Short mmCIF file of C-alpha atoms and ligand atoms in Angstrom, two decimals:
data_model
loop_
_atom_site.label_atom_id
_atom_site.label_comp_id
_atom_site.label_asym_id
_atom_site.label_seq_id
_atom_site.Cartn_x
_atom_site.Cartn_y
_atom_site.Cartn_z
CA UNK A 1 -12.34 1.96 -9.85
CA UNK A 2 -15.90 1.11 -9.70
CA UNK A 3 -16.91 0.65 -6.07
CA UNK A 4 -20.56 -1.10 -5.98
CA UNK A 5 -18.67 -4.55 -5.09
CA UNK A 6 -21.76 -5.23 -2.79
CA UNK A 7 -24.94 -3.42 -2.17
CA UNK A 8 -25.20 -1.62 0.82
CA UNK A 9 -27.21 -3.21 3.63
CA UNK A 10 -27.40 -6.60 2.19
CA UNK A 11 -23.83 -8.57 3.11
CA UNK A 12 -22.71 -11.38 1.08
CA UNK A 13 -23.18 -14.84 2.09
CA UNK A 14 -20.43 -15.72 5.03
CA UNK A 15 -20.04 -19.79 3.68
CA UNK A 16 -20.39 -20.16 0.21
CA UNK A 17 -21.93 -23.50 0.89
CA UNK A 18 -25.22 -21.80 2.14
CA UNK A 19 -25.85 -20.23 -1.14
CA UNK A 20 -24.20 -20.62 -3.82
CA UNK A 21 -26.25 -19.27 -7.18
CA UNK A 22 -25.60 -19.99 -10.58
CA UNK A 23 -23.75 -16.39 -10.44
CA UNK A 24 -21.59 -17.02 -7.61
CA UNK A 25 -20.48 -20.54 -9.36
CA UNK A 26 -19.47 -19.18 -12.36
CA UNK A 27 -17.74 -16.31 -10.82
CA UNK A 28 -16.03 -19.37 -8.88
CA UNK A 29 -14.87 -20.53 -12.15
CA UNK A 30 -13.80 -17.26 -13.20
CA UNK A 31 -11.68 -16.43 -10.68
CA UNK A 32 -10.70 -19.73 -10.32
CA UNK A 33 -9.62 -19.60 -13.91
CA UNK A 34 -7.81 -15.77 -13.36
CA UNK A 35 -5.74 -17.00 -10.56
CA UNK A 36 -4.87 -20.55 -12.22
CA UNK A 37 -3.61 -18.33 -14.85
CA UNK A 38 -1.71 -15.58 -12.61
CA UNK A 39 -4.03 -12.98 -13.76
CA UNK A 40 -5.24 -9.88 -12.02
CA UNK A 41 -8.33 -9.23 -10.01
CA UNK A 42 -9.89 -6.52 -10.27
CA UNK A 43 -13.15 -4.38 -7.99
CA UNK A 44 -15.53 -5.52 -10.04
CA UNK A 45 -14.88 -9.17 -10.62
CA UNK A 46 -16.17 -11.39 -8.36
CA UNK A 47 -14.57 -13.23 -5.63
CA UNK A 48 -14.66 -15.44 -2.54
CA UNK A 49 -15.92 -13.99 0.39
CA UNK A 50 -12.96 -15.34 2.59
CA UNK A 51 -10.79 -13.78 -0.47
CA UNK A 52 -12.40 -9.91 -0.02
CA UNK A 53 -12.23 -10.51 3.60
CA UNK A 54 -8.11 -11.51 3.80
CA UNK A 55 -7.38 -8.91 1.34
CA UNK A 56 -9.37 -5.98 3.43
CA UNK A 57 -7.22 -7.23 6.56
CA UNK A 58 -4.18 -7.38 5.13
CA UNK A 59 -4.21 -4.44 2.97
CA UNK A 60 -6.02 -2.24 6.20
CA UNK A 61 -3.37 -3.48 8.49
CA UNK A 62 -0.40 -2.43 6.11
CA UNK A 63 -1.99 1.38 6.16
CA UNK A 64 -2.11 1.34 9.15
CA UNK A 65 1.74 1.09 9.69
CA UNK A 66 2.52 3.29 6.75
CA UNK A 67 0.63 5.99 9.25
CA UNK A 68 1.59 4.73 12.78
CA UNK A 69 5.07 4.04 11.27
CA UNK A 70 5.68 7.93 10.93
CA UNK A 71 5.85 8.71 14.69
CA UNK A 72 8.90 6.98 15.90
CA UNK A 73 10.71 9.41 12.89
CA UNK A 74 8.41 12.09 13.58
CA UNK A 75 10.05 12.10 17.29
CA UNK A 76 13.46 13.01 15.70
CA UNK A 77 12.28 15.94 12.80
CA UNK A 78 12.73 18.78 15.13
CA UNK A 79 16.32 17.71 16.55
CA UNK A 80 18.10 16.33 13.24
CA UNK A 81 21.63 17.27 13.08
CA UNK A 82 21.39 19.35 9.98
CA UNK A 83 18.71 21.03 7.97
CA UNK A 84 19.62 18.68 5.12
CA UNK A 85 18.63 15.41 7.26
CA UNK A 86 15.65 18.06 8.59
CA UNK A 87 14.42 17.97 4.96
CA UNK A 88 15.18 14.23 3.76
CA UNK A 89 13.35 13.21 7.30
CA UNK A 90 10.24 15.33 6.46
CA UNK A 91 9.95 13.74 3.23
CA UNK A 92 10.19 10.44 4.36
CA UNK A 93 7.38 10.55 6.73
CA UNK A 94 5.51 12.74 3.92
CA UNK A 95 6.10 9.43 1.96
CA UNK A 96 5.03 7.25 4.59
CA UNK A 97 1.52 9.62 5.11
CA UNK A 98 1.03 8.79 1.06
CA UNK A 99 1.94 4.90 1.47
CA UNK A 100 -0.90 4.70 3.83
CA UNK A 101 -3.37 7.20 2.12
CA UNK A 102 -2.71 4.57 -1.33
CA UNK A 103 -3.39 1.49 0.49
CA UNK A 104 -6.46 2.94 2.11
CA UNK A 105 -7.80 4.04 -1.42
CA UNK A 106 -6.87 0.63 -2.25
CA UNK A 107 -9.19 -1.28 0.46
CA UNK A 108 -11.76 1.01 -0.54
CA UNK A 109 -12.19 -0.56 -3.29
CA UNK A 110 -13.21 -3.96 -1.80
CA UNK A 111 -16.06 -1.90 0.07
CA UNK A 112 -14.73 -0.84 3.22
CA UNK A 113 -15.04 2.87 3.64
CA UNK A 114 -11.91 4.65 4.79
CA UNK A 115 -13.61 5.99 8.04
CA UNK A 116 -14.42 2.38 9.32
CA UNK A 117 -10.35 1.31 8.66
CA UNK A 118 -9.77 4.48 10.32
CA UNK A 119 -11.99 4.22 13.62
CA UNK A 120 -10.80 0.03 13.74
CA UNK A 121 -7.08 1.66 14.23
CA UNK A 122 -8.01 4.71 16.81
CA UNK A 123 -10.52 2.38 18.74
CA UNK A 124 -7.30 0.11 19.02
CA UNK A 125 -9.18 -2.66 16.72
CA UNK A 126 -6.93 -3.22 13.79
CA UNK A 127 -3.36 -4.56 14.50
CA UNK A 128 -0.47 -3.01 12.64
CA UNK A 129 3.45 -3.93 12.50
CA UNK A 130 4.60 -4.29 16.04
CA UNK A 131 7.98 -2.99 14.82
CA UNK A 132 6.41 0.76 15.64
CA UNK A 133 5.91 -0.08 18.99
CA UNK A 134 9.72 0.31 19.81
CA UNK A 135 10.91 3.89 20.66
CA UNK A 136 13.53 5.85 18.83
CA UNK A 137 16.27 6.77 21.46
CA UNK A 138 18.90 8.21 19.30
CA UNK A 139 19.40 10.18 16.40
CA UNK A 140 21.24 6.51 14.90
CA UNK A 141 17.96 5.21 15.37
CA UNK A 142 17.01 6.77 12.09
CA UNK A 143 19.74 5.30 10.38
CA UNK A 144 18.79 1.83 11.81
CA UNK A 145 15.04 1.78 10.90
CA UNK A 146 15.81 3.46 7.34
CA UNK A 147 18.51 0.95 6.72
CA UNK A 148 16.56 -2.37 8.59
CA UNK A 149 13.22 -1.42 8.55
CA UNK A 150 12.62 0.11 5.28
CA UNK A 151 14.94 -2.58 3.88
CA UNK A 152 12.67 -5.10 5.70
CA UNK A 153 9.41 -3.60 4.22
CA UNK A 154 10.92 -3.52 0.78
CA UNK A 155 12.06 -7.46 1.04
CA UNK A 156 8.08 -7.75 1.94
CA UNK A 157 6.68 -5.56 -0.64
CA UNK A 158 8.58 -6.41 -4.02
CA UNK A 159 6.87 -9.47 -4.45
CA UNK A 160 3.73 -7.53 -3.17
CA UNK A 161 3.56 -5.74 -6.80
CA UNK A 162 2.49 -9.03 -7.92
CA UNK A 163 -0.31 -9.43 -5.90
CA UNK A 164 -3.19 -11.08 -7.75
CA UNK A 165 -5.45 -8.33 -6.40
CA UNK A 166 -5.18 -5.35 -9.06
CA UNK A 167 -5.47 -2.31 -7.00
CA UNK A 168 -3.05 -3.95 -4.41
CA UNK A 169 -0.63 -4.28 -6.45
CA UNK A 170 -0.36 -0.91 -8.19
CA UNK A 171 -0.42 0.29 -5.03
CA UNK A 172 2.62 -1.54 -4.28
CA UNK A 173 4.52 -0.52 -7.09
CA UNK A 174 4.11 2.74 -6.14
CA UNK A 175 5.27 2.37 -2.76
CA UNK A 176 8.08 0.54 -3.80
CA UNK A 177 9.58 3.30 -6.26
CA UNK A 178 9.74 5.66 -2.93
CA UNK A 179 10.87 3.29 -0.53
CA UNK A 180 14.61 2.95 -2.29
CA UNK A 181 15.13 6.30 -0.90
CA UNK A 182 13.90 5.52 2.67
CA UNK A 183 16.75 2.85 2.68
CA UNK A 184 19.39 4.70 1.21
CA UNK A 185 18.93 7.91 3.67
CA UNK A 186 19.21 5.94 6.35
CA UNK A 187 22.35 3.48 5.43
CA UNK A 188 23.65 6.83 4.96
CA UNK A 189 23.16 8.34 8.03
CA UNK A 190 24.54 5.13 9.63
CA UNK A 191 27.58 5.09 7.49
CA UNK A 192 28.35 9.11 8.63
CA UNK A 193 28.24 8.35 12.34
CA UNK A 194 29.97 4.63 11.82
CA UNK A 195 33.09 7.11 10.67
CA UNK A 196 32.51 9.54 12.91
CA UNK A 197 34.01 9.79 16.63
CA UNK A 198 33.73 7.06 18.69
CA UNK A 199 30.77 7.92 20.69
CA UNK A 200 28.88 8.34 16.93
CA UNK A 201 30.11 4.95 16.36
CA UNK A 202 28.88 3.56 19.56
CA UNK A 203 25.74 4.96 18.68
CA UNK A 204 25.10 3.71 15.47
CA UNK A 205 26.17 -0.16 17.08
CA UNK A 206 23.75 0.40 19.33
CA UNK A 207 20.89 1.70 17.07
CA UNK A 208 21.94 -1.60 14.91
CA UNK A 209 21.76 -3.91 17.65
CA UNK A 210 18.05 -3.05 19.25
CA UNK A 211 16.44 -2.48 15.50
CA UNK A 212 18.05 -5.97 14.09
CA UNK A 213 15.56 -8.70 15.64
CA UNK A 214 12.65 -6.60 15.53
CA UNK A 215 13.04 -5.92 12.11
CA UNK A 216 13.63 -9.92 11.35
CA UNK A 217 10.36 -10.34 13.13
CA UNK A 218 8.86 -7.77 10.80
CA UNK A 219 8.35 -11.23 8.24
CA UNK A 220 5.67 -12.48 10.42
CA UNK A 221 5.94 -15.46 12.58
CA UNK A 222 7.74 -18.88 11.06
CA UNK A 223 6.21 -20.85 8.59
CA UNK A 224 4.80 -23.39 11.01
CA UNK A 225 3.21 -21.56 12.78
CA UNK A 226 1.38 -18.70 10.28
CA UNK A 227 -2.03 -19.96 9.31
CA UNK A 228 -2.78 -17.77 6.35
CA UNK A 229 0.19 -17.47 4.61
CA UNK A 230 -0.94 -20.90 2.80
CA UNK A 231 -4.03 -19.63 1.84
CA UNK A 232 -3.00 -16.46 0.92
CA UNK A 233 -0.02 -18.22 -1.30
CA UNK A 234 -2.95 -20.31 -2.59
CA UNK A 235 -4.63 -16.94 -3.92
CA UNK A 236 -1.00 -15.31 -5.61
CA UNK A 237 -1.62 -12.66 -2.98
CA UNK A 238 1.73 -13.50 -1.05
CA UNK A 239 4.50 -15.01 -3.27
CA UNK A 240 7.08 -16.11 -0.70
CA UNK A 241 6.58 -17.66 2.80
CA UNK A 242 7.98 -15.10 5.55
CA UNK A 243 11.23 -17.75 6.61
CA UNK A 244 11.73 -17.74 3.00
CA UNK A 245 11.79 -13.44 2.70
CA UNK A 246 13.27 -13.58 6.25
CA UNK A 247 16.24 -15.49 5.09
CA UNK A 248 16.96 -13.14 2.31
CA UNK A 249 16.80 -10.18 4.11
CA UNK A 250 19.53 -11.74 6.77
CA UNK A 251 21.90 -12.39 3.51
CA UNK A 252 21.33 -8.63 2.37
CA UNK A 253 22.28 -7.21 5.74
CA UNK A 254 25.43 -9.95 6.16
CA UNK A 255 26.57 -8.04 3.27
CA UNK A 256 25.96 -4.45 3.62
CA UNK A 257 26.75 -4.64 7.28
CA UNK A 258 30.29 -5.19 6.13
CA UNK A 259 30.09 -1.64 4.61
CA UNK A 260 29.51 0.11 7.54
CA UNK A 261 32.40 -1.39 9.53
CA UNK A 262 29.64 -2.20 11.87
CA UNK A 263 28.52 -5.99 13.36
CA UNK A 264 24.88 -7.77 13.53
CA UNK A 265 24.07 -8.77 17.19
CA UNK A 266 23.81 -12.75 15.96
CA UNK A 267 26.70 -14.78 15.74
CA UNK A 268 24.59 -17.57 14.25
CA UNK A 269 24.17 -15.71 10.88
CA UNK A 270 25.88 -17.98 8.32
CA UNK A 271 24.52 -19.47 4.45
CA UNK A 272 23.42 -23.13 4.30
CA UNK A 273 25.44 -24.65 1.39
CA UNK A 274 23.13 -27.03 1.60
CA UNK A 275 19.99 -25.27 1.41
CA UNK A 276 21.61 -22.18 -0.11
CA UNK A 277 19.41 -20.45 2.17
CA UNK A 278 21.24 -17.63 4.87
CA UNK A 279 20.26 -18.47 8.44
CA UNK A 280 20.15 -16.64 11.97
CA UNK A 281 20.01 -17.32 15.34
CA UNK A 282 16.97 -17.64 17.55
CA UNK A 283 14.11 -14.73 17.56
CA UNK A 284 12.08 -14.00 20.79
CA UNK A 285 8.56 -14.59 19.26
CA UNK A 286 6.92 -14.44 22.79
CA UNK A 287 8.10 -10.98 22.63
CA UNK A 288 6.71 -10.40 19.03
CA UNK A 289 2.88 -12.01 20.65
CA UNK A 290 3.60 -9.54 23.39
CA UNK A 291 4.15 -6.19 21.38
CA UNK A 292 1.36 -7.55 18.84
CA UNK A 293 -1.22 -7.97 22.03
CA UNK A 294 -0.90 -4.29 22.45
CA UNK A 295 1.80 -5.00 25.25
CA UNK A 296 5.04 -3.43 23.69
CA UNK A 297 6.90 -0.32 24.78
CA UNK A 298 5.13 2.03 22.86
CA UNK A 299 1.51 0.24 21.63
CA UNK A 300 -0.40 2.78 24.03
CA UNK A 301 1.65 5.77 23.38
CA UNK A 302 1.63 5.27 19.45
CA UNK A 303 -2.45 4.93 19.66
CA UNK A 304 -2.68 7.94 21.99
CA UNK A 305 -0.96 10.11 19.35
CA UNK A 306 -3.36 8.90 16.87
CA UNK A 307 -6.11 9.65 18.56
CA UNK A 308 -5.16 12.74 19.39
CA UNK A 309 -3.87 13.69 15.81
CA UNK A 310 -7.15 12.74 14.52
CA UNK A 311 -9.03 15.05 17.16
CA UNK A 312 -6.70 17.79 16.49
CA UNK A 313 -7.45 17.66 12.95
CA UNK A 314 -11.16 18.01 13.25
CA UNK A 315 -11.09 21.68 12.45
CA UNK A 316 -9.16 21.55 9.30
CA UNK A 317 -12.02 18.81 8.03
CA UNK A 318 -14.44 20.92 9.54
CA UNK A 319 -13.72 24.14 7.68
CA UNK A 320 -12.36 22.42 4.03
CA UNK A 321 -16.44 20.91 4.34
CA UNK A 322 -17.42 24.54 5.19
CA UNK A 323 -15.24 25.86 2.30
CA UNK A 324 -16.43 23.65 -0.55
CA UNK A 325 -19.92 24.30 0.58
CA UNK A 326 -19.82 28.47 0.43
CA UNK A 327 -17.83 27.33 -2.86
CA UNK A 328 -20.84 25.27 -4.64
CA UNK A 329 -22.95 27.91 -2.80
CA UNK A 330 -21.36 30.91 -4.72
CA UNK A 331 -21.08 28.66 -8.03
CA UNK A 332 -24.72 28.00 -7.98
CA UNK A 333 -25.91 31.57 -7.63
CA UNK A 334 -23.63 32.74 -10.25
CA UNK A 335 -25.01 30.15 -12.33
CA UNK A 336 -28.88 31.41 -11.85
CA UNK A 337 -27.77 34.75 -12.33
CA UNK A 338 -26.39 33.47 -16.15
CA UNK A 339 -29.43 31.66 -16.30
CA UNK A 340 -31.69 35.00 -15.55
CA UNK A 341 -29.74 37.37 -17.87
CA UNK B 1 -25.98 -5.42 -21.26
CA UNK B 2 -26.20 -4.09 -17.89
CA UNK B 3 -23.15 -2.07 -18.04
CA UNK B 4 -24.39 1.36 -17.30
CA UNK B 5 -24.23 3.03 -13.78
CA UNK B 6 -27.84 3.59 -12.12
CA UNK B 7 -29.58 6.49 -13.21
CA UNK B 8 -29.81 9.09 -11.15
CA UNK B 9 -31.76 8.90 -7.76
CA UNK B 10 -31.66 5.51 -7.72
CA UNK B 11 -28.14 4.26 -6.37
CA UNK B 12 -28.23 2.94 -2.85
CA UNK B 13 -27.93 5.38 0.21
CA UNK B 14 -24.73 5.44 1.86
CA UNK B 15 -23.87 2.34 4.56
CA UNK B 16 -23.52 3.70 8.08
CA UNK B 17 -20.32 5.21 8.65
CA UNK B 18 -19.90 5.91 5.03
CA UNK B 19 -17.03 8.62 3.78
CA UNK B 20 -17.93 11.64 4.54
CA UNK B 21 -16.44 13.60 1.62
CA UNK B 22 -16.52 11.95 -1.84
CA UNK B 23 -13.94 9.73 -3.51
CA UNK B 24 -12.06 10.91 -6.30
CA UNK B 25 -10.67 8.92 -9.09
CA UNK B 26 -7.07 10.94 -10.07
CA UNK B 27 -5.55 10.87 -13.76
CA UNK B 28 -2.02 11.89 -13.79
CA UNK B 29 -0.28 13.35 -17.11
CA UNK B 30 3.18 12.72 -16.56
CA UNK B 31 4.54 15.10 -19.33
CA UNK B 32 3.16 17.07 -22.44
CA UNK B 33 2.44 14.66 -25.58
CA UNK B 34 1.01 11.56 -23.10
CA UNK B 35 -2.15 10.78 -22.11
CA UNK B 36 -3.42 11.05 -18.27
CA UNK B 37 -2.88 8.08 -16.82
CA UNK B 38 -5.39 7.04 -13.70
CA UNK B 39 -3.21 6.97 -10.56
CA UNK B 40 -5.25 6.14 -7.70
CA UNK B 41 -8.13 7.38 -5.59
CA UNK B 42 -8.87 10.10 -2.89
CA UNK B 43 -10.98 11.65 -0.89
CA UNK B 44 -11.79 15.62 -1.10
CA UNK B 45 -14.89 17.97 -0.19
CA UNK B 46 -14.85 19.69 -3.86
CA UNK B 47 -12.99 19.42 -7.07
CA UNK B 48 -10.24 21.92 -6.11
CA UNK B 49 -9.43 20.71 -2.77
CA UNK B 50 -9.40 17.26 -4.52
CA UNK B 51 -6.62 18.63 -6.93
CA UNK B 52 -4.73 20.04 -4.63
CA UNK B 53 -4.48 16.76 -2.28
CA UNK B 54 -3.90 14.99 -5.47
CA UNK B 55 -0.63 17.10 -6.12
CA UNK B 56 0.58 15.93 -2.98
CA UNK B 57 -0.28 12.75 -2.99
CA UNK B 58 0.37 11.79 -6.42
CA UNK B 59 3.06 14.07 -7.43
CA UNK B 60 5.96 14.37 -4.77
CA UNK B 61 8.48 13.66 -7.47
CA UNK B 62 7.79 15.54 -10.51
CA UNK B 63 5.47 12.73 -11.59
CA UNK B 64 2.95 14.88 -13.45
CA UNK B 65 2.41 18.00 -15.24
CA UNK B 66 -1.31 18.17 -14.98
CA UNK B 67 -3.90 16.27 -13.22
CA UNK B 68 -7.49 15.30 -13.69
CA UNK B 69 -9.67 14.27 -10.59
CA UNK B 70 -13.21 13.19 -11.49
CA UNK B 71 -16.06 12.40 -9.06
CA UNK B 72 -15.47 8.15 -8.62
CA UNK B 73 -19.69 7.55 -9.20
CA UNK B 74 -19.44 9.79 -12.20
CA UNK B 75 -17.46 6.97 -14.13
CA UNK B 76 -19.80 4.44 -15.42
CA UNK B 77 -17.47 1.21 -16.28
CA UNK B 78 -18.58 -1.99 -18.53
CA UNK B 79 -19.68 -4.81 -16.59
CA UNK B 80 -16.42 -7.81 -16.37
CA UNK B 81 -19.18 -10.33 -16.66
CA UNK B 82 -20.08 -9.49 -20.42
CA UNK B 83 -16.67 -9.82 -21.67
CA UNK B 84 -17.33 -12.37 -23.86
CA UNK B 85 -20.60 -10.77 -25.39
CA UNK B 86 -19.47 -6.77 -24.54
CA UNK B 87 -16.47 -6.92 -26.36
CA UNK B 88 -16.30 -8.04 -29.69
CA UNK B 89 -14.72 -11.67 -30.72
CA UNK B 90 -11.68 -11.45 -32.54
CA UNK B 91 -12.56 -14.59 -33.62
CA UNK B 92 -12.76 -14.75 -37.56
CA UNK B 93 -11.07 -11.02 -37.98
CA UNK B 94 -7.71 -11.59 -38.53
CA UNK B 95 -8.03 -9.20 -41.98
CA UNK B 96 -8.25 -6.28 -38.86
CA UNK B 97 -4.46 -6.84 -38.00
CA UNK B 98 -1.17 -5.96 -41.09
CA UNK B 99 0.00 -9.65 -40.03
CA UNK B 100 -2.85 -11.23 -42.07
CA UNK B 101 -1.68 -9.71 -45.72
CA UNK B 102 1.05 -12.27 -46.04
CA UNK B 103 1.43 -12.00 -50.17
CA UNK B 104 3.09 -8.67 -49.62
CA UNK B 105 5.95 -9.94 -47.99
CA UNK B 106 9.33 -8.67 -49.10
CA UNK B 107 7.89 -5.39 -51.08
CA UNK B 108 9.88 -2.88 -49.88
CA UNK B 109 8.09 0.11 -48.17
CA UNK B 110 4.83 -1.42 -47.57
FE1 FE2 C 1 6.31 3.10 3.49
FE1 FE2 C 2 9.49 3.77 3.99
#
């Protein structure tokens, strides 16, 4: 809650080897001791540099898909089939609007100010899931990225509740009650067409087929070859490595696919009796380094319609500032007046 | 002790780029007979703008029936470092807990 993690102007020491005071060792030992235990961090505590620093990246970068991740749905709110899907659709990207405004209130509080997270994203700075930067081509594509995608992020974000950083992690849970609904809408809408006519059907195979390595890739790069996830392991912020997560998520989908009377584009899917781990064929992970570069399909679309949002907004921040300033304005001569009688 | 926020006047100006409206911590009663329960942060020009974005932030789902929001440098918190010394030891008070009256054990009612 409390937000003076560092005072302003005076930035904490980059390498802990150049200074490390009596206070910073013992709040080594400290939060040495909290994570050794599986204990919570909270604002206030102290902690590693490189700790604060991780955290405020990863915890940035995950707002910032909650809020470029509503476009792609956006795209389809006016031409939904029905006013009911109208309505679920609106509240879905209304959900995805609060996921981002929670983790934003949640870097805060490791002393990044929401404006700088927000003018790293619009100044095309900060990185954010490259699964946004595909475009939505069909109504099924709704079904597909509520199904995959949301089902993807919730694989990710379950363990996430657990996150040894406090604020993180309630965060998390929070997100996590909502996104049960995202998943559920959109297996829904994908189990409607898949028994529709056959040109619904077609659709919703196709939808399935481009979202399904995407959202595979949405785990991160393998385990060889992600340099934090160790660290952040180390630190209880991440619980399980992304192959690990990865390899659930491909058993969850081998089974629900099955319910749809619908087929994953990856005839290498099978479970490892050995390993008792599920396994999948080959991802393209030049094309993941591609879409993450800012090369992808949509990457300069999806940043354009930030921007612009952001600009267009100016006069609703503009006049709310003017607003609650004629308010205090009004509330202080009232109060003189009480003062005078 | 060191727990107390800065008095007035003297906390340290904004950084550069600072928010321009002011956070707000939110408290969320989620129905009559419980306590508000903090929820999360915001930010919000005044109090009543800050409740409103609070409703539709923090209660899409029915998750409250009445919400505080209070002004985040207006909460002045204890310090985690003076745990040991701010809070007192349990050490040595065991007569503070039912558990330590052991004699009474099998009287009915108490
Ligand atoms: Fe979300
Ligand atoms: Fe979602």
């Amino acid at each position: 809650m409390a937000r003076n993690v560092q005072p302003a102007g005076q930035p904490a020491p980059q390498n802990a080897m150049e200074a490390l005071t009596p206070e910073d060792a013992a709040g080594q030992e400290n939060f040495d001791r909290i994570i050794a235990k599986d204990s919570r961090v909270e604002p206030k505590d102290w902690m590693p540099e490189a700790y604060r620093r991780s955290l405020v990246r990863q915890i940035s970068q995950h707002a910032h898909s909650e809020i470029i991740g509503m476009q792609p749905e956006a795209n389809w709110i006016t031409r939904a089939p029905s006013l009911k899907r109208k309505s679920i659709l609106m509240a879905k990207v209304q959900d995805e609007a609060g996921h981002g405004l929670y983790l934003y209130s949640a870097a805060e509080t490791l002393g990044t100010t929401r404006d700088e997270m927000m003018d790293a994203l619009v100044a095309g700075k900060a990185r954010y899931s490259s699964i946004f930067n595909y475009p939505t081509v069909t109504w099924a594509d709704m079904g597909a990225i509520g199904w995959m995608v949301d089902g993807a992020a919730i694989c990710n974000q379950v363990p996430l509740c657990r996150a040894s950083y406090g604020p993180y992690g309630r965060a998390m849970v929070r997100v996590c009650k909502e996104e049960s609904f995202h998943q559920r809408q959109g297996f829904e809408i994908l189990l409607e067409l898949a028994n529709g006519t056959p040109a619904q059907r077609a659709m919703a195979q196709d939808a399935v087929n481009r979202w399904y390595a995407p959202s595979l890739m949405m785990f991160g790069p393998p385990d060889d070859d992600s340099p934090n996830s160790k660290q952040s392991m180390a630190w209880n912020i991440k619980r399980f490595s992304n192959d690990e997560l990865r390899s659930r998520f491909v058993g969850m989908l081998a089974e629900q696919v099955k319910v749809l009377g619908l087929t994953l584009p990856d005839d290498e899917i099978r479970f490892n009796e050995d390993t008792k781990k599920w396994e999948h064929g080959p991802l393209d992970w030049e094309e993941f380094k591609e879409v993450l570069a800012g090369r992808g399909p949509c990457n300069a679309q999806r940043l354009e319609r930030r921007r612009s949002a952001h600009a267009d907004g100016a006069w609703v921040r503009e006049a709310a500032a003017a607003y609650a300033a004629k308010q205090a304005a009004k509330q202080s001569s009232t109060n003189a007046q009480k003062a005078a009688a | 002790m060191n727990e107390a926020r800065l008095p007035e006047g003297t906390a340290p100006a904004p950084a550069e780029g600072a928010p321009r409206w002011p956070l707000w911590e939110v408290f969320v009663r989620s129905s009559r007979g419980l306590s508000h329960v903090h929820a999360g942060s915001l930010h919000a020009p005044d109090a009543s703008m800050a409740l409103r974005n609070a409703r539709d932030l923090y209660t899409r789902r029915n998750e409250g029936v009445s919400i505080w929001v209070v002004p985040s440098d207006a909460i002045a918190a204890s310090d985690p470092d003076s745990k040991g010394s701010f809070f007192e030891s349990p050490q040595g008070k065991d007569y503070r807990h039912a558990t330590y009256y052991t004699k009474s054990e099998g009287v009915k009612h108490l």
